[in-house]
Short mmCIF file of C-alpha atoms in Angstrom, two decimals:
data_model
loop_
_atom_site.label_atom_id
_atom_site.label_comp_id
_atom_site.label_asym_id
_atom_site.label_seq_id
_atom_site.Cartn_x
_atom_site.Cartn_y
_atom_site.Cartn_z
CA MET F 1 100.37 118.95 109.89
CA LYS F 2 103.26 120.73 108.15
CA ASN F 3 105.84 118.86 110.26
CA PHE F 4 104.08 115.58 109.55
CA ILE F 5 104.21 116.18 105.79
CA ILE F 6 107.93 117.06 105.93
CA LYS F 7 108.63 113.92 107.96
CA ARG F 8 106.68 111.70 105.57
CA VAL F 9 108.42 113.21 102.52
CA ALA F 10 111.81 112.50 104.13
CA GLN F 11 110.75 108.91 104.83
CA MET F 12 109.56 108.52 101.25
CA ALA F 13 112.92 109.76 99.93
CA LEU F 14 114.78 107.27 102.15
CA VAL F 15 112.57 104.36 101.06
CA PHE F 16 113.02 105.37 97.42
CA VAL F 17 116.81 105.28 97.76
CA ILE F 18 116.76 101.91 99.55
CA VAL F 19 114.46 100.37 96.93
CA SER F 20 116.64 101.72 94.12
CA ILE F 21 119.77 100.20 95.68
CA PHE F 22 118.24 96.77 96.26
CA SER F 23 116.62 96.72 92.82
CA PHE F 24 119.90 97.71 91.18
CA LEU F 25 121.80 95.02 93.11
CA ILE F 26 119.31 92.33 92.07
CA ILE F 27 119.65 93.34 88.43
CA TYR F 28 123.44 93.69 88.68
CA PHE F 29 124.02 90.24 90.17
CA SER F 30 121.43 88.46 88.03
CA PRO F 31 122.94 85.86 85.69
CA GLY F 32 123.41 86.49 82.00
CA ASP F 33 124.84 89.25 79.84
CA PRO F 34 122.57 92.27 79.26
CA LEU F 35 123.87 92.37 75.67
CA TYR F 36 122.85 88.76 75.10
CA LEU F 37 120.64 89.83 72.19
CA TYR F 38 123.68 91.17 70.37
CA THR F 39 126.26 88.50 71.28
CA SER F 40 124.37 85.21 70.94
CA PRO F 41 124.40 83.64 67.44
CA ALA F 42 121.12 81.90 68.31
CA VAL F 43 119.39 85.27 68.73
CA SER F 44 121.14 87.63 66.35
CA SER F 45 122.62 86.73 62.96
CA TYR F 46 124.77 89.87 63.03
CA LYS F 47 128.08 89.45 64.85
CA MET F 48 129.19 92.66 66.58
CA THR F 49 132.86 93.44 67.07
CA ASP F 50 134.41 93.95 70.50
CA GLU F 51 134.73 97.69 69.81
CA GLN F 52 131.05 97.94 68.92
CA LEU F 53 130.09 96.05 72.08
CA ASP F 54 132.26 98.33 74.22
CA ASP F 55 130.66 101.42 72.65
CA MET F 56 127.20 99.99 73.29
CA ARG F 57 128.04 99.16 76.91
CA GLU F 58 129.21 102.73 77.43
CA SER F 59 126.11 104.23 75.79
CA LEU F 60 123.86 102.03 77.93
CA GLY F 61 125.81 102.71 81.14
CA LEU F 62 126.91 99.09 81.54
CA ASN F 63 130.64 99.73 81.96
CA GLY F 64 132.52 100.37 85.20
CA ASN F 65 132.16 98.78 88.65
CA ILE F 66 128.94 98.46 90.62
CA VAL F 67 129.31 101.80 92.42
CA GLN F 68 130.05 103.69 89.22
CA ARG F 69 127.18 102.03 87.39
CA TYR F 70 124.71 102.78 90.20
CA ALA F 71 125.85 106.38 90.53
CA ASN F 72 125.64 106.86 86.77
CA TRP F 73 122.17 105.31 86.57
CA ALA F 74 120.78 107.10 89.67
CA GLY F 75 122.13 110.48 88.58
CA LYS F 76 120.56 110.21 85.16
CA MET F 77 117.29 108.91 86.65
CA LEU F 78 116.99 111.95 88.94
CA GLN F 79 117.57 114.21 85.93
CA GLY F 80 114.76 112.53 84.00
CA ASP F 81 117.01 110.39 81.81
CA TRP F 82 115.90 106.79 82.36
CA GLY F 83 118.43 105.36 79.94
CA LEU F 84 118.13 103.46 76.68
CA SER F 85 116.39 100.15 76.19
CA ILE F 86 118.85 97.31 75.65
CA SER F 87 116.51 95.46 73.30
CA ASN F 88 115.63 98.29 70.88
CA HIS F 89 118.05 101.09 71.87
CA GLN F 90 115.15 103.55 72.31
CA PRO F 91 114.62 105.84 75.36
CA VAL F 92 113.07 103.90 78.24
CA LYS F 93 111.12 106.90 79.52
CA GLY F 94 109.31 107.45 76.25
CA GLN F 95 108.27 103.81 75.94
CA ILE F 96 107.03 103.67 79.54
CA LEU F 97 105.06 106.92 79.28
CA ASP F 98 103.54 105.67 76.04
CA LYS F 99 102.15 102.54 77.72
CA LEU F 100 101.40 104.09 81.12
CA PRO F 101 97.93 105.56 80.27
CA ASN F 102 96.73 102.14 79.07
CA THR F 103 97.70 100.46 82.34
CA ILE F 104 96.42 103.27 84.58
CA GLY F 105 93.09 103.27 82.76
CA LEU F 106 92.74 99.52 83.19
CA MET F 107 93.82 99.43 86.83
CA GLY F 108 91.96 102.61 87.76
CA ALA F 109 88.71 101.23 86.36
CA SER F 110 89.19 97.95 88.26
CA LEU F 111 89.94 99.81 91.51
CA ILE F 112 86.83 102.01 91.18
CA LEU F 113 84.69 98.96 90.39
CA SER F 114 86.10 97.15 93.43
CA ILE F 115 85.25 100.02 95.76
CA LEU F 116 81.73 100.50 94.37
CA VAL F 117 80.93 96.79 94.75
CA ALA F 118 82.76 96.15 98.02
CA ILE F 119 81.25 98.96 100.12
CA PRO F 120 77.58 97.83 99.98
CA LEU F 121 78.49 94.13 100.17
CA GLY F 122 80.81 94.64 103.14
CA LEU F 123 78.26 96.79 104.99
CA LEU F 124 75.49 94.23 104.47
CA ALA F 125 77.68 91.28 105.47
CA GLY F 126 78.80 93.02 108.66
CA TYR F 127 75.41 94.40 109.62
CA TYR F 128 73.69 91.02 109.14
CA LYS F 129 76.49 89.02 110.74
CA ASN F 130 76.05 85.20 110.63
CA SER F 131 72.84 85.49 108.58
CA TRP F 132 72.37 83.90 105.16
CA ILE F 133 73.28 87.25 103.59
CA ASP F 134 76.60 87.27 105.44
CA ASN F 135 77.27 83.62 104.56
CA VAL F 136 76.64 84.16 100.84
CA ILE F 137 78.74 87.34 100.63
CA SER F 138 81.55 85.82 102.70
CA GLY F 139 81.55 82.67 100.59
CA ILE F 140 81.81 84.71 97.38
CA SER F 141 84.59 86.84 98.85
CA TYR F 142 86.60 83.76 99.89
CA LEU F 143 86.19 82.42 96.36
CA GLY F 144 87.33 85.75 94.91
CA ILE F 145 90.47 85.78 97.07
CA SER F 146 91.46 82.26 95.99
CA LEU F 147 90.79 82.63 92.24
CA PRO F 148 94.01 82.66 90.15
CA ALA F 149 93.83 85.67 87.85
CA PHE F 150 95.26 83.91 84.80
CA TRP F 151 92.83 80.95 85.11
CA PHE F 152 89.83 83.21 85.67
CA GLY F 153 90.82 85.35 82.70
CA ILE F 154 91.09 82.31 80.43
CA MET F 155 87.69 81.05 81.59
CA LEU F 156 86.07 84.40 80.83
CA ILE F 157 87.63 84.40 77.36
CA ILE F 158 86.31 80.91 76.67
CA VAL F 159 82.79 81.74 77.86
CA PHE F 160 82.21 85.33 76.71
CA SER F 161 84.51 85.50 73.68
CA LEU F 162 84.75 82.05 72.14
CA ASN F 163 81.38 80.52 73.08
CA LEU F 164 79.03 83.52 73.29
CA GLY F 165 80.95 85.98 71.13
CA TRP F 166 79.81 88.93 73.23
CA LEU F 167 83.20 90.52 73.99
CA PRO F 168 86.63 90.63 72.31
CA SER F 169 89.25 88.26 73.69
CA SER F 170 92.40 90.35 73.35
CA GLY F 171 93.87 93.71 72.50
CA MET F 172 92.72 97.23 73.29
CA ARG F 173 91.08 98.22 70.02
CA SER F 174 89.54 96.53 67.01
CA ILE F 175 91.38 97.05 63.75
CA GLY F 176 90.21 100.24 62.09
CA VAL F 177 88.01 101.30 65.05
CA THR F 178 88.98 104.31 67.19
CA SER F 179 85.85 104.84 69.30
CA THR F 180 85.83 104.96 73.11
CA ALA F 181 83.06 102.36 73.20
CA ASP F 182 85.36 99.88 71.47
CA VAL F 183 88.06 100.43 74.12
CA ILE F 184 85.47 99.89 76.86
CA ARG F 185 84.32 96.62 75.26
CA HIS F 186 87.92 95.37 75.15
CA GLY F 187 88.47 96.41 78.76
CA ILE F 188 85.42 94.76 80.34
CA LEU F 189 86.92 91.29 80.81
CA PRO F 190 90.36 92.36 82.11
CA VAL F 191 88.76 94.91 84.46
CA ILE F 192 86.50 92.20 85.91
CA VAL F 193 89.45 89.86 86.43
CA LEU F 194 91.55 92.57 88.08
CA SER F 195 88.72 93.75 90.36
CA VAL F 196 87.72 90.34 91.75
CA ASN F 197 90.59 89.93 94.21
CA ASN F 198 90.54 93.54 95.40
CA THR F 199 86.77 93.42 95.84
CA ALA F 200 87.01 90.28 97.96
CA VAL F 201 89.72 91.80 100.19
CA PHE F 202 87.84 95.08 100.57
CA VAL F 203 84.64 93.22 101.51
CA ARG F 204 86.45 91.35 104.31
CA TYR F 205 87.90 94.57 105.76
CA ILE F 206 84.61 96.50 105.57
CA ARG F 207 82.67 93.59 107.07
CA SER F 208 85.07 93.37 110.02
CA ASN F 209 84.94 97.12 110.64
CA THR F 210 81.13 97.17 110.34
CA ILE F 211 80.83 94.50 113.01
CA GLU F 212 82.99 96.60 115.32
CA GLN F 213 80.99 99.76 114.63
CA LYS F 214 77.70 97.98 115.40
CA GLU F 215 78.81 97.62 119.01
CA GLU F 216 79.53 101.33 119.40
CA GLU F 217 77.19 103.42 121.52
CA TYR F 218 76.28 105.88 118.77
CA VAL F 219 74.92 103.04 116.62
CA MET F 220 72.95 101.51 119.50
CA THR F 221 71.55 104.94 120.35
CA ALA F 222 70.42 105.50 116.75
CA VAL F 223 68.76 102.07 116.62
CA SER F 224 67.00 102.66 119.96
CA LYS F 225 65.58 105.92 118.58
CA GLY F 226 64.00 104.01 115.74
CA VAL F 227 66.35 105.07 112.96
CA GLY F 228 66.01 102.75 109.94
CA GLN F 229 68.65 100.14 109.22
CA MET F 230 69.66 101.62 105.86
CA GLN F 231 69.95 105.10 107.39
CA VAL F 232 72.13 103.73 110.19
CA LEU F 233 74.40 102.08 107.64
CA LYS F 234 74.65 105.10 105.33
CA GLY F 235 74.59 107.89 107.91
CA HIS F 236 76.56 106.39 110.79
CA VAL F 237 78.47 103.20 110.00
CA LEU F 238 79.66 104.00 106.47
CA LYS F 239 81.73 107.05 107.39
CA ASN F 240 83.61 105.16 110.06
CA CYS F 241 84.26 102.27 107.66
CA LEU F 242 86.13 104.52 105.23
CA LEU F 243 89.46 104.21 107.03
CA PRO F 244 90.21 100.61 106.00
CA ILE F 245 89.17 101.48 102.44
CA ILE F 246 91.57 104.45 102.39
CA THR F 247 94.32 102.20 103.75
CA MET F 248 93.73 99.50 101.16
CA VAL F 249 93.44 101.93 98.25
CA GLY F 250 96.71 103.58 99.28
CA MET F 251 98.43 100.22 99.49
CA ASN F 252 97.00 99.24 96.11
CA PHE F 253 98.34 102.33 94.32
CA GLY F 254 101.42 100.34 93.42
CA THR F 255 99.26 97.84 91.58
CA LEU F 256 98.25 100.62 89.21
CA ILE F 257 101.62 99.86 87.63
CA THR F 258 102.49 96.25 88.46
CA GLY F 259 99.21 94.54 89.29
CA SER F 260 98.18 93.96 85.71
CA PHE F 261 101.25 92.08 84.45
CA ILE F 262 99.63 88.65 84.23
CA VAL F 263 96.21 89.94 83.18
CA GLU F 264 97.66 92.15 80.45
CA SER F 265 99.57 89.15 79.10
CA VAL F 266 96.43 86.98 79.09
CA PHE F 267 94.31 89.59 77.32
CA GLY F 268 97.04 91.07 75.13
CA TRP F 269 96.47 94.53 76.62
CA PRO F 270 99.21 96.94 75.40
CA GLY F 271 100.24 98.32 78.78
CA LEU F 272 103.21 98.32 81.14
CA GLY F 273 102.60 94.70 82.10
CA THR F 274 103.12 93.52 78.55
CA LEU F 275 106.10 95.86 78.18
CA CYS F 276 107.74 94.58 81.38
CA MET F 277 107.18 90.91 80.52
CA SER F 278 108.82 91.54 77.16
CA ALA F 279 111.71 93.30 78.93
CA ILE F 280 112.17 90.35 81.30
CA ASN F 281 112.24 87.86 78.43
CA SER F 282 114.83 89.94 76.56
CA ARG F 283 116.86 90.80 79.69
CA ASP F 284 116.25 94.50 79.12
CA TYR F 285 117.54 95.60 82.53
CA THR F 286 117.20 99.35 81.98
CA MET F 287 113.51 98.92 81.10
CA ILE F 288 112.93 96.69 84.15
CA MET F 289 114.58 99.24 86.44
CA GLY F 290 112.53 102.08 84.97
CA ILE F 291 109.23 100.26 85.54
CA THR F 292 110.32 99.15 89.03
CA MET F 293 111.16 102.67 90.17
CA LEU F 294 107.96 104.05 88.65
CA ALA F 295 105.93 101.46 90.58
CA CYS F 296 107.82 102.35 93.78
CA THR F 297 107.11 106.05 93.27
CA VAL F 298 103.40 105.50 92.69
CA LEU F 299 103.15 103.26 95.78
CA LEU F 300 104.89 105.83 97.99
CA ILE F 301 102.65 108.61 96.70
CA GLY F 302 99.58 106.43 97.28
CA ASN F 303 100.52 105.75 100.89
CA PHE F 304 101.30 109.44 101.43
CA LEU F 305 97.90 110.48 100.09
CA ALA F 306 96.24 107.83 102.26
CA ASP F 307 97.87 109.34 105.36
CA ILE F 308 96.64 112.79 104.39
CA LEU F 309 93.11 111.50 103.74
CA TYR F 310 93.02 109.91 107.22
CA GLY F 311 92.71 113.37 108.71
CA PHE F 312 89.71 114.23 106.56
CA ALA F 313 87.98 110.90 107.20
CA ASP F 314 88.58 111.00 110.95
CA PRO F 315 89.55 114.36 112.57
CA ARG F 316 90.74 112.49 115.67
CA ILE F 317 93.67 111.04 113.70
CA LYS F 318 94.61 114.48 112.40
CA GLN F 319 94.55 115.92 115.93
CA GLY F 320 96.69 113.04 117.19
CA LYS F 321 99.31 113.64 114.49
CA GLU F 322 99.42 117.35 115.24
CA LYS F 323 99.97 116.64 118.94
CA GLN F 324 102.79 114.18 118.15
CA ASN F 325 104.50 116.62 115.79
CA GLY F 326 103.89 119.54 118.10
#
């Protein structure tokens, strides 16, 4: 297991470097001047001198050739210095860490909701394959996969905010209110929108795995002994259906950072999605790179944790890894 962890950490480091290089190249060769906000008369009424622009380029790490700029940026990033925002000249790291809890709370709640809803629905759909229960659940899951998040979010706002007035339509808090209940009320609609697609995907995976497990001998033996259907599902099938869930959750760790961009914009949620969209509109390349690398790090950590959890969910996988590394 020790050798496996060392190998996976080395792979993660390699992937991190490759992603950083490609992300930097995309930003470097993208059209437009990063200092557009300070050089365009249509955007800024203050005309900066060439000396001021050169000083700003140097302070933001925008001078030098591509190798020098990448080495300068990567070295500072590894030391915890994520650079200065081009749009407001404030530290990128501080702004990201300020918005990060809002996004993680939103995405974490949606991921937990997806898992809690998908497990029973997927088990029922797979166990009662081709029945009316399976057809209804499968139909709903296909609908959930195909729903555009921005359209669904707007529809929920129209119904529950404008027409019924039950829930707030935007923001994270009401003016002058600091209670946790108020934050929860603001988060209900975006959490529902974010969880729909993941729930639908999880249901399909669990259903498929449940159908496979039904054909296994241990399930048939339990049924022949008169074990109840619910006990078979909970005591036998469920444990062996955890692997696809662990896989999907690990793959969805990256969405804890990036998956809420559109939804946060629709609901005005003050998280990383709103921050990144603002950075894209203002060509704030240092902010975009900071958020990109943070998302990459979270995704790599999620996949690493998923690999570790495989061994706890199924000891056979752990034994196989130990034999390969031995």
